[in-house]
XYZ file of C-alpha atoms in Angstrom:
519
model
C -2.732 1.632 56.253
C -6.075 3.180 57.197
C -6.395 5.677 59.972
C -8.941 5.497 62.717
C -10.986 8.411 63.891
C -10.921 9.514 67.460
C -14.191 9.785 69.402
C -14.079 13.535 68.918
C -14.104 12.949 65.159
C -10.645 14.434 64.531
C -8.249 12.647 62.224
C -5.036 11.603 63.978
C -1.737 13.137 63.067
C -2.967 16.691 62.679
C -0.417 19.451 62.872
C -1.432 20.087 66.459
C -2.707 17.272 68.595
C -5.024 19.676 70.375
C -6.787 21.213 67.378
C -6.949 21.981 63.669
C -4.214 23.658 61.654
C -4.060 27.392 62.445
C -3.242 28.176 58.780
C -6.224 26.326 57.314
C -8.090 29.502 56.241
C -4.983 30.907 54.539
C -4.547 27.551 52.793
C -8.142 27.813 51.529
C -7.263 31.083 49.754
C -4.403 29.518 47.762
C -6.327 26.340 46.950
C -9.255 28.458 45.715
C -6.900 30.564 43.536
C -5.653 27.350 41.897
C -9.199 26.149 41.269
C -10.152 29.566 39.869
C -7.246 29.292 37.419
C -8.350 25.866 36.152
C -12.017 26.874 35.764
C -11.098 30.229 34.230
C -8.790 28.541 31.713
C -11.619 26.423 30.308
C -13.814 29.333 29.221
C -11.051 31.832 28.469
C -9.490 29.585 25.793
C -12.841 29.015 24.058
C -13.268 32.766 23.543
C -9.686 33.124 22.266
C -9.980 30.169 19.866
C -11.092 32.025 16.686
C -8.168 34.491 16.946
C -5.632 31.767 17.763
C -6.895 29.672 14.862
C -6.344 32.504 12.419
C -2.864 33.423 13.720
C -1.537 29.860 13.794
C -3.161 28.734 10.552
C -5.163 25.943 12.204
C -7.704 24.388 9.823
C -11.411 24.171 10.689
C -11.060 20.403 10.844
C -8.226 20.590 13.382
C -9.349 23.499 15.565
C -11.343 21.191 17.873
C -8.015 19.722 19.033
C -7.283 22.902 20.996
C -10.162 21.810 23.267
C -9.965 18.042 22.703
C -6.244 17.668 23.520
C -6.897 19.215 26.940
C -10.044 17.149 27.565
C -8.382 13.845 26.618
C -5.346 14.382 28.846
C -7.392 15.723 31.746
C -10.144 13.084 31.602
C -7.804 10.194 30.853
C -5.263 10.897 33.599
C -7.534 11.940 36.484
C -7.541 8.574 38.277
C -3.771 8.330 37.859
C -3.415 11.897 39.176
C -5.546 11.088 42.211
C -3.460 8.016 42.977
C -0.214 10.006 42.621
C -1.591 12.528 45.137
C -2.253 9.666 47.576
C 1.252 8.287 46.957
C 3.372 11.484 46.932
C 1.329 13.481 49.391
C -1.350 15.977 48.439
C 0.702 19.136 49.014
C 3.559 17.985 46.780
C 1.174 16.875 44.012
C -0.651 20.216 44.272
C 2.537 22.312 43.936
C 3.944 20.165 41.096
C 0.593 20.346 39.296
C 0.577 24.139 39.545
C 4.162 24.450 38.308
C 3.494 22.193 35.346
C 0.255 23.995 34.486
C 2.092 27.350 34.459
C 4.855 26.022 32.176
C 2.304 24.471 29.804
C 0.395 27.801 29.724
C 3.610 29.657 28.832
C 4.186 27.151 26.021
C 0.640 27.682 24.727
C 1.003 31.471 24.795
C 4.287 31.245 22.885
C 2.954 28.705 20.316
C 4.117 29.315 16.752
C 2.211 26.484 15.040
C -0.697 24.124 15.642
C 1.465 21.205 16.860
C 2.989 23.366 19.594
C -0.484 24.580 20.622
C -1.956 21.051 20.766
C 1.041 19.819 22.768
C 0.722 22.695 25.251
C -2.996 21.989 25.733
C -2.336 18.277 26.337
C 0.315 19.203 28.929
C -2.125 21.579 30.626
C -4.641 18.740 30.837
C -2.074 16.310 32.264
C -0.980 18.689 35.040
C -4.610 19.682 35.654
C -5.369 16.000 36.264
C -2.724 16.031 39.018
C -3.780 19.388 40.449
C -7.579 18.953 40.663
C -7.860 15.824 42.875
C -4.953 17.002 45.052
C -6.757 20.316 45.710
C -10.045 18.648 46.667
C -8.572 16.044 48.995
C -6.090 18.528 50.512
C -8.816 20.986 51.421
C -10.966 18.209 52.866
C -8.427 16.852 55.353
C -7.634 20.348 56.681
C -11.212 21.135 57.770
C -12.600 18.567 60.191
C -15.269 20.547 62.053
C -18.696 20.238 60.389
C -19.674 23.928 60.441
C -16.192 25.079 59.422
C -16.187 22.604 56.542
C -19.536 23.841 55.283
C -18.308 27.450 55.375
C -14.915 26.645 53.812
C -16.339 24.631 50.939
C -19.060 27.223 50.379
C -16.407 29.942 49.944
C -14.256 27.650 47.812
C -17.217 26.698 45.652
C -18.306 30.296 45.210
C -14.812 31.356 44.072
C -14.537 28.371 41.751
C -18.046 29.044 40.457
C -17.167 32.613 39.601
C -14.330 31.346 37.422
C -16.677 30.531 34.564
C -17.963 34.091 34.282
C -14.571 35.636 35.035
C -13.134 33.516 32.205
C -15.747 34.724 29.727
C -15.322 38.391 30.698
C -11.525 38.316 31.010
C -11.196 36.254 27.818
C -13.286 38.816 25.962
C -11.241 41.756 27.276
C -7.863 40.122 26.607
C -8.826 38.935 23.120
C -10.475 42.211 22.071
C -8.006 44.689 23.594
C -4.661 42.833 23.895
C -3.933 39.539 22.169
C -5.234 35.949 22.393
C -1.811 34.837 23.753
C -2.586 36.635 27.020
C -5.423 34.181 27.659
C -2.625 31.649 28.270
C -0.076 33.931 29.932
C -2.657 35.091 32.510
C -2.486 31.625 34.142
C 1.163 32.114 35.135
C 0.708 34.694 37.948
C -2.242 32.669 39.323
C -0.100 29.510 39.418
C 2.954 31.212 40.922
C 0.952 32.859 43.738
C -0.999 29.677 44.522
C 2.130 27.449 44.474
C 4.184 29.812 46.649
C 1.335 30.226 49.115
C 0.679 26.488 49.271
C 4.372 25.725 49.795
C 4.703 28.052 52.784
C 1.230 27.852 54.340
C -0.167 24.351 53.864
C 0.766 21.777 56.468
C -0.718 18.490 55.358
C -1.849 16.226 58.218
C 0.545 13.331 58.663
C -0.502 9.839 57.732
C -3.100 8.897 55.162
C -0.678 8.337 52.293
C -1.113 5.220 50.223
C 2.406 3.885 49.731
C 1.357 0.653 48.039
C 3.091 -0.165 44.732
C 1.550 1.563 41.726
C -1.008 -0.542 39.836
C 0.574 -0.179 36.364
C -1.980 -2.350 34.453
C -4.769 -0.355 36.115
C -3.154 2.950 35.104
C -2.779 1.844 31.473
C -6.290 0.353 31.163
C -8.080 3.245 32.895
C -6.182 5.934 30.961
C -6.732 4.299 27.568
C -10.356 3.453 28.407
C -11.220 7.001 29.512
C -9.336 8.591 26.584
C -11.245 6.332 24.149
C -14.559 7.242 25.827
C -13.951 11.013 25.820
C -12.609 10.938 22.249
C -15.579 8.814 21.113
C -18.032 11.465 22.299
C -15.875 14.314 20.975
C -15.665 12.664 17.542
C -19.397 11.897 17.534
C -20.024 15.621 17.792
C -18.052 16.402 14.621
C -18.298 13.189 12.552
C -21.612 11.683 13.669
C -22.621 8.664 15.756
C -22.466 6.219 12.838
C -18.844 7.087 11.982
C -16.661 3.944 12.009
C -13.960 5.458 14.222
C -16.591 6.780 16.665
C -18.129 3.322 17.060
C -14.658 1.777 17.316
C -13.764 4.178 20.151
C -16.885 3.271 22.123
C -16.267 -0.454 21.672
C -12.604 -0.077 22.654
C -13.587 1.986 25.692
C -16.121 -0.626 26.853
C -13.565 -3.444 26.490
C -10.755 -1.493 28.210
C -12.912 -0.303 31.125
C -14.381 -3.800 31.625
C -10.827 -5.172 31.721
C -9.920 -2.400 34.191
C -12.743 -3.426 36.554
C -11.668 -7.083 36.295
C -8.052 -6.171 37.111
C -9.049 -3.904 40.020
C -11.103 -6.695 41.569
C -8.055 -8.987 41.675
C -4.902 -6.956 42.283
C -3.588 -6.447 45.814
C -3.168 -2.641 45.572
C -5.687 -1.388 42.965
C -5.543 2.066 41.362
C -9.276 2.469 42.091
C -10.434 0.223 44.948
C -13.919 -0.895 43.870
C -15.167 -0.127 47.386
C -14.826 3.576 46.464
C -17.542 3.400 43.778
C -19.794 0.525 44.895
C -21.038 2.124 48.140
C -24.641 3.253 47.571
C -24.286 6.935 48.484
C -21.032 7.507 46.588
C -22.413 5.698 43.538
C -25.536 7.873 43.685
C -23.436 11.042 43.881
C -21.165 10.098 40.961
C -24.169 9.163 38.787
C -26.402 12.166 39.623
C -23.457 14.556 39.350
C -22.465 13.164 35.929
C -26.057 13.523 34.678
C -26.333 17.107 35.959
C -23.083 18.044 34.197
C -24.362 16.527 30.924
C -27.368 18.882 31.102
C -25.382 21.931 32.193
C -22.529 21.648 29.692
C -24.862 21.534 26.721
C -26.783 24.550 27.944
C -23.659 26.618 28.574
C -22.556 25.987 24.982
C -25.964 26.771 23.457
C -26.417 29.992 25.411
C -22.975 31.210 24.325
C -23.885 30.613 20.654
C -27.384 32.049 21.099
C -26.123 35.273 22.676
C -23.269 35.810 20.203
C -24.689 34.463 16.915
C -28.435 35.108 17.271
C -28.482 38.170 19.546
C -25.177 39.615 18.275
C -23.542 40.088 21.693
C -19.800 40.743 21.872
C -17.617 38.272 23.865
C -17.428 40.765 26.768
C -21.191 41.376 26.794
C -21.776 37.593 26.654
C -19.619 37.160 29.746
C -21.632 39.758 31.647
C -24.881 38.122 30.463
C -23.887 34.932 32.311
C -23.449 36.735 35.649
C -26.986 35.925 36.958
C -26.245 32.198 36.653
C -22.983 32.630 38.557
C -24.740 34.774 41.190
C -27.332 32.012 41.586
C -24.604 29.396 42.023
C -22.792 31.485 44.635
C -26.047 32.083 46.548
C -27.078 28.414 46.363
C -23.630 27.318 47.474
C -22.787 29.779 50.250
C -26.229 30.728 51.584
C -28.482 27.704 51.059
C -26.155 24.688 50.738
C -23.719 25.794 53.439
C -26.415 26.762 55.968
C -28.540 23.636 55.501
C -25.825 21.040 54.871
C -25.369 20.293 58.581
C -29.121 20.339 59.288
C -30.878 18.226 56.660
C -30.167 14.975 54.811
C -28.116 15.542 51.622
C -30.754 14.070 49.301
C -33.259 16.694 50.517
C -30.933 19.373 49.140
C -29.732 17.532 46.033
C -33.101 16.333 44.706
C -34.919 19.693 45.052
C -31.773 21.516 43.874
C -31.698 19.585 40.593
C -35.473 20.155 40.186
C -35.124 23.937 40.680
C -32.351 23.878 38.039
C -34.709 21.918 35.743
C -37.384 24.636 36.168
C -34.808 27.254 35.169
C -33.892 25.164 32.148
C -37.600 24.782 31.324
C -37.905 28.573 31.054
C -35.068 28.553 28.529
C -36.993 26.194 26.211
C -39.095 29.317 25.375
C -36.178 30.980 23.522
C -36.943 32.665 20.217
C -34.943 35.085 18.061
C -36.546 38.139 19.690
C -36.712 36.776 23.250
C -36.243 39.408 25.969
C -33.149 38.878 28.112
C -34.865 40.265 31.234
C -38.090 38.264 30.810
C -36.715 34.783 29.983
C -32.907 34.474 30.094
C -32.383 36.302 33.393
C -34.852 34.278 35.545
C -33.947 31.034 33.755
C -30.218 31.396 34.421
C -30.813 32.591 37.988
C -32.914 29.512 38.836
C -30.456 27.206 37.092
C -27.534 28.581 39.091
C -29.466 28.578 42.357
C -30.498 24.932 41.954
C -27.067 23.725 40.867
C -25.272 25.587 43.664
C -27.621 24.150 46.273
C -27.278 20.582 44.956
C -23.519 20.563 44.487
C -22.583 21.364 48.084
C -24.076 18.208 49.666
C -23.123 16.156 46.586
C -19.467 16.896 47.156
C -19.782 16.236 50.882
C -20.850 12.664 50.085
C -18.302 12.137 47.319
C -15.899 10.307 49.616
C -18.380 9.027 52.192
C -16.608 6.536 54.460
C -13.453 6.474 52.305
C -10.193 5.795 54.136
C -7.737 8.738 54.107
C -5.310 6.806 51.906
C -7.988 6.587 49.172
C -9.157 10.221 49.343
C -7.117 11.349 46.332
C -8.490 8.719 43.990
C -12.023 9.216 45.387
C -11.711 12.958 44.662
C -10.507 12.046 41.170
C -13.725 10.053 40.656
C -15.733 13.260 41.239
C -13.686 15.047 38.575
C -13.923 12.037 36.251
C -17.735 11.965 36.445
C -17.734 15.693 35.659
C -15.253 15.409 32.792
C -16.979 12.437 31.152
C -20.358 14.094 31.758
C -19.082 17.231 30.033
C -17.876 15.267 26.993
C -21.191 13.376 26.764
C -23.247 16.550 27.224
C -21.406 18.509 24.552
C -21.612 15.692 21.976
C -25.108 14.366 22.739
C -26.924 17.682 23.019
C -25.017 19.178 20.074
C -26.110 16.252 17.908
C -29.748 16.683 18.985
C -29.544 20.446 18.287
C -27.930 19.946 14.865
C -30.566 17.378 13.813
C -33.441 19.648 14.881
C -31.876 22.626 13.071
C -31.398 20.641 9.846
C -34.987 19.349 9.955
C -36.419 22.840 10.596
C -34.423 24.472 7.789
C -35.336 21.687 5.326
C -39.046 22.188 6.118
C -39.062 25.998 5.923
C -36.348 27.094 3.475
C -38.557 26.435 0.452
C -40.969 29.191 1.453
C -38.196 31.753 1.965
C -37.762 34.201 -0.892
C -34.617 36.269 -0.979
C -31.383 36.150 0.957
C -32.687 37.978 4.043
C -35.588 35.524 4.449
C -33.266 32.545 4.056
C -30.919 33.932 6.722
C -33.909 34.393 9.026
C -34.922 30.756 8.515
C -31.343 29.676 9.292
C -31.385 31.648 12.560
C -34.833 30.307 13.473
C -33.519 26.824 12.755
C -30.578 27.361 15.107
C -32.858 28.532 17.924
C -35.173 25.561 17.262
C -32.149 23.286 17.599
C -31.106 24.874 20.903
C -34.578 24.600 22.438
C -34.963 20.962 21.314
C -31.688 20.077 23.021
C -32.627 22.072 26.150
C -35.816 19.963 26.462
C -33.592 16.880 26.643
C -31.435 18.608 29.246
C -34.559 19.261 31.368
C -35.340 15.540 31.280
C -31.762 14.635 32.221
C -31.894 16.958 35.261
C -35.165 15.367 36.400
C -33.500 11.926 36.165
C -30.544 13.283 38.212
C -33.029 14.417 40.894
C -34.714 10.981 40.938
C -31.320 9.240 41.241
C -30.351 11.508 44.152
C -33.648 11.007 45.980
C -33.729 7.212 45.563
C -30.094 6.077 45.794
C -28.733 8.451 48.426
C -29.876 7.529 51.934
C -27.198 9.108 54.150
C -28.285 11.207 57.098
C -27.156 14.777 57.592
C -23.401 15.205 58.214
C -22.539 14.423 61.799
C -25.596 12.226 62.358
C -25.303 8.535 63.092
C -27.359 7.445 60.095
C -24.360 6.220 58.181
C -21.427 4.533 59.810
C -18.221 6.435 59.400
C -19.861 9.490 57.944
C -18.129 11.853 60.332
C -14.819 10.720 58.894
C -16.257 10.767 55.422
C -17.417 14.315 55.641
C -13.875 15.320 56.482
C -12.625 13.804 53.289
C -13.983 15.895 50.437
C -16.826 18.364 50.437
C -15.376 20.229 47.589
C -16.338 22.689 44.940
C -19.847 23.905 44.354
C -19.308 24.106 40.643
C -17.993 21.544 38.155
C -14.390 21.804 37.090
C -16.584 23.628 34.880
C -16.987 24.265 32.581
C -14.251 22.497 30.745
């Protein structure tokens, strides 16, 4: 089933035997619009949540399910979605994913009770799990020239990276000046434009489909195992690590995922061929990427709370406050990562990139109630974005190193899976650390506070103490990500002969410069 690569490095079966698809740059526009929609949706819904909760009568105990239902469906079904893209064809999976995402968004915007809202969010996650890997692998097989790929994925990454800030700003505007329901309805025009454009413009290279029978046991075990893992971390955040159900979820996840690996090693047509994850460079990318997302997710959450609760920023002002981080990501992705990706070994961009991000995070450990935005937050976020943008470009270029075209969908899904699981771990782990530090600080200082105003001040100081304690952990995690990248990844620069098959690999997926964010 695998395709061979011609001496010129072009995949066979392209639309034109003599060169790349003439519509590839137009296709990039529609694929980037789809990615923008998915990234935007993650942050836009978080800002709308308080208003939606009030309107629909969702209890405090249940409100987390607006986020969790999406995360469980998205994280649990990613590998299945990647395999479907390999089976159906990437273009078809992409268009179906967009259509389903639009319908689910309409359902969410029209929700009249909490059950309808939770169902709509789960549907969004399920179609997102089909859409995301299809977009990454589709873009990758359309750009086969090294310099063109670097430019295309830099643009794609920059647009996707901007989605986080656009979501915060747009979510604030829509919630404050229109209605929270528009934070769902706004997805529909994005999806319609992207689907129509993809249908008429994208010409997927022939060949490379994986028409083997679907590995049903693998689908069931991986979905249940990933859902249990994501839910375990989500529950740990709200109920604590010693909660019986939390522990049960982690145990169940370990058993299910171990059984999944055992099944994949034996079946003839596995859902996730183990060769995809056991190769040294790919394994290093998945691990370092997951660690970096753990650090970044926690920080994103803490800064949102710090700006709104401690500094009193409005949702719109908070969105604008994040712009330096997005500007740093765009610069790191399009100017540094793209220009150097074809000149230096990936680890020499990834390792230093994660370390620059760690320095930015280190600045943010200095937060206090009266901290100046210009003196601490601005340079910290700028460095964080710059480092992450620089590191993510080469990371994605290695994500499917040497993978056969028929496996590119499921290999792309592994990138999204490491990000999704990393996001769940980061939110739960760093939130727990922050909450513990806050509780300890308040317990130590509340006794000396006389009067309501003093007690409120201690509470705020405790919150900031919690954030900075968690950010210290995030700094350490980023340093570990840099060490992993520098030690495990040994591939040469794209196009060099350091790694066999890397010219084909680089054509597979050099995708987004920013995590499916900020989910």
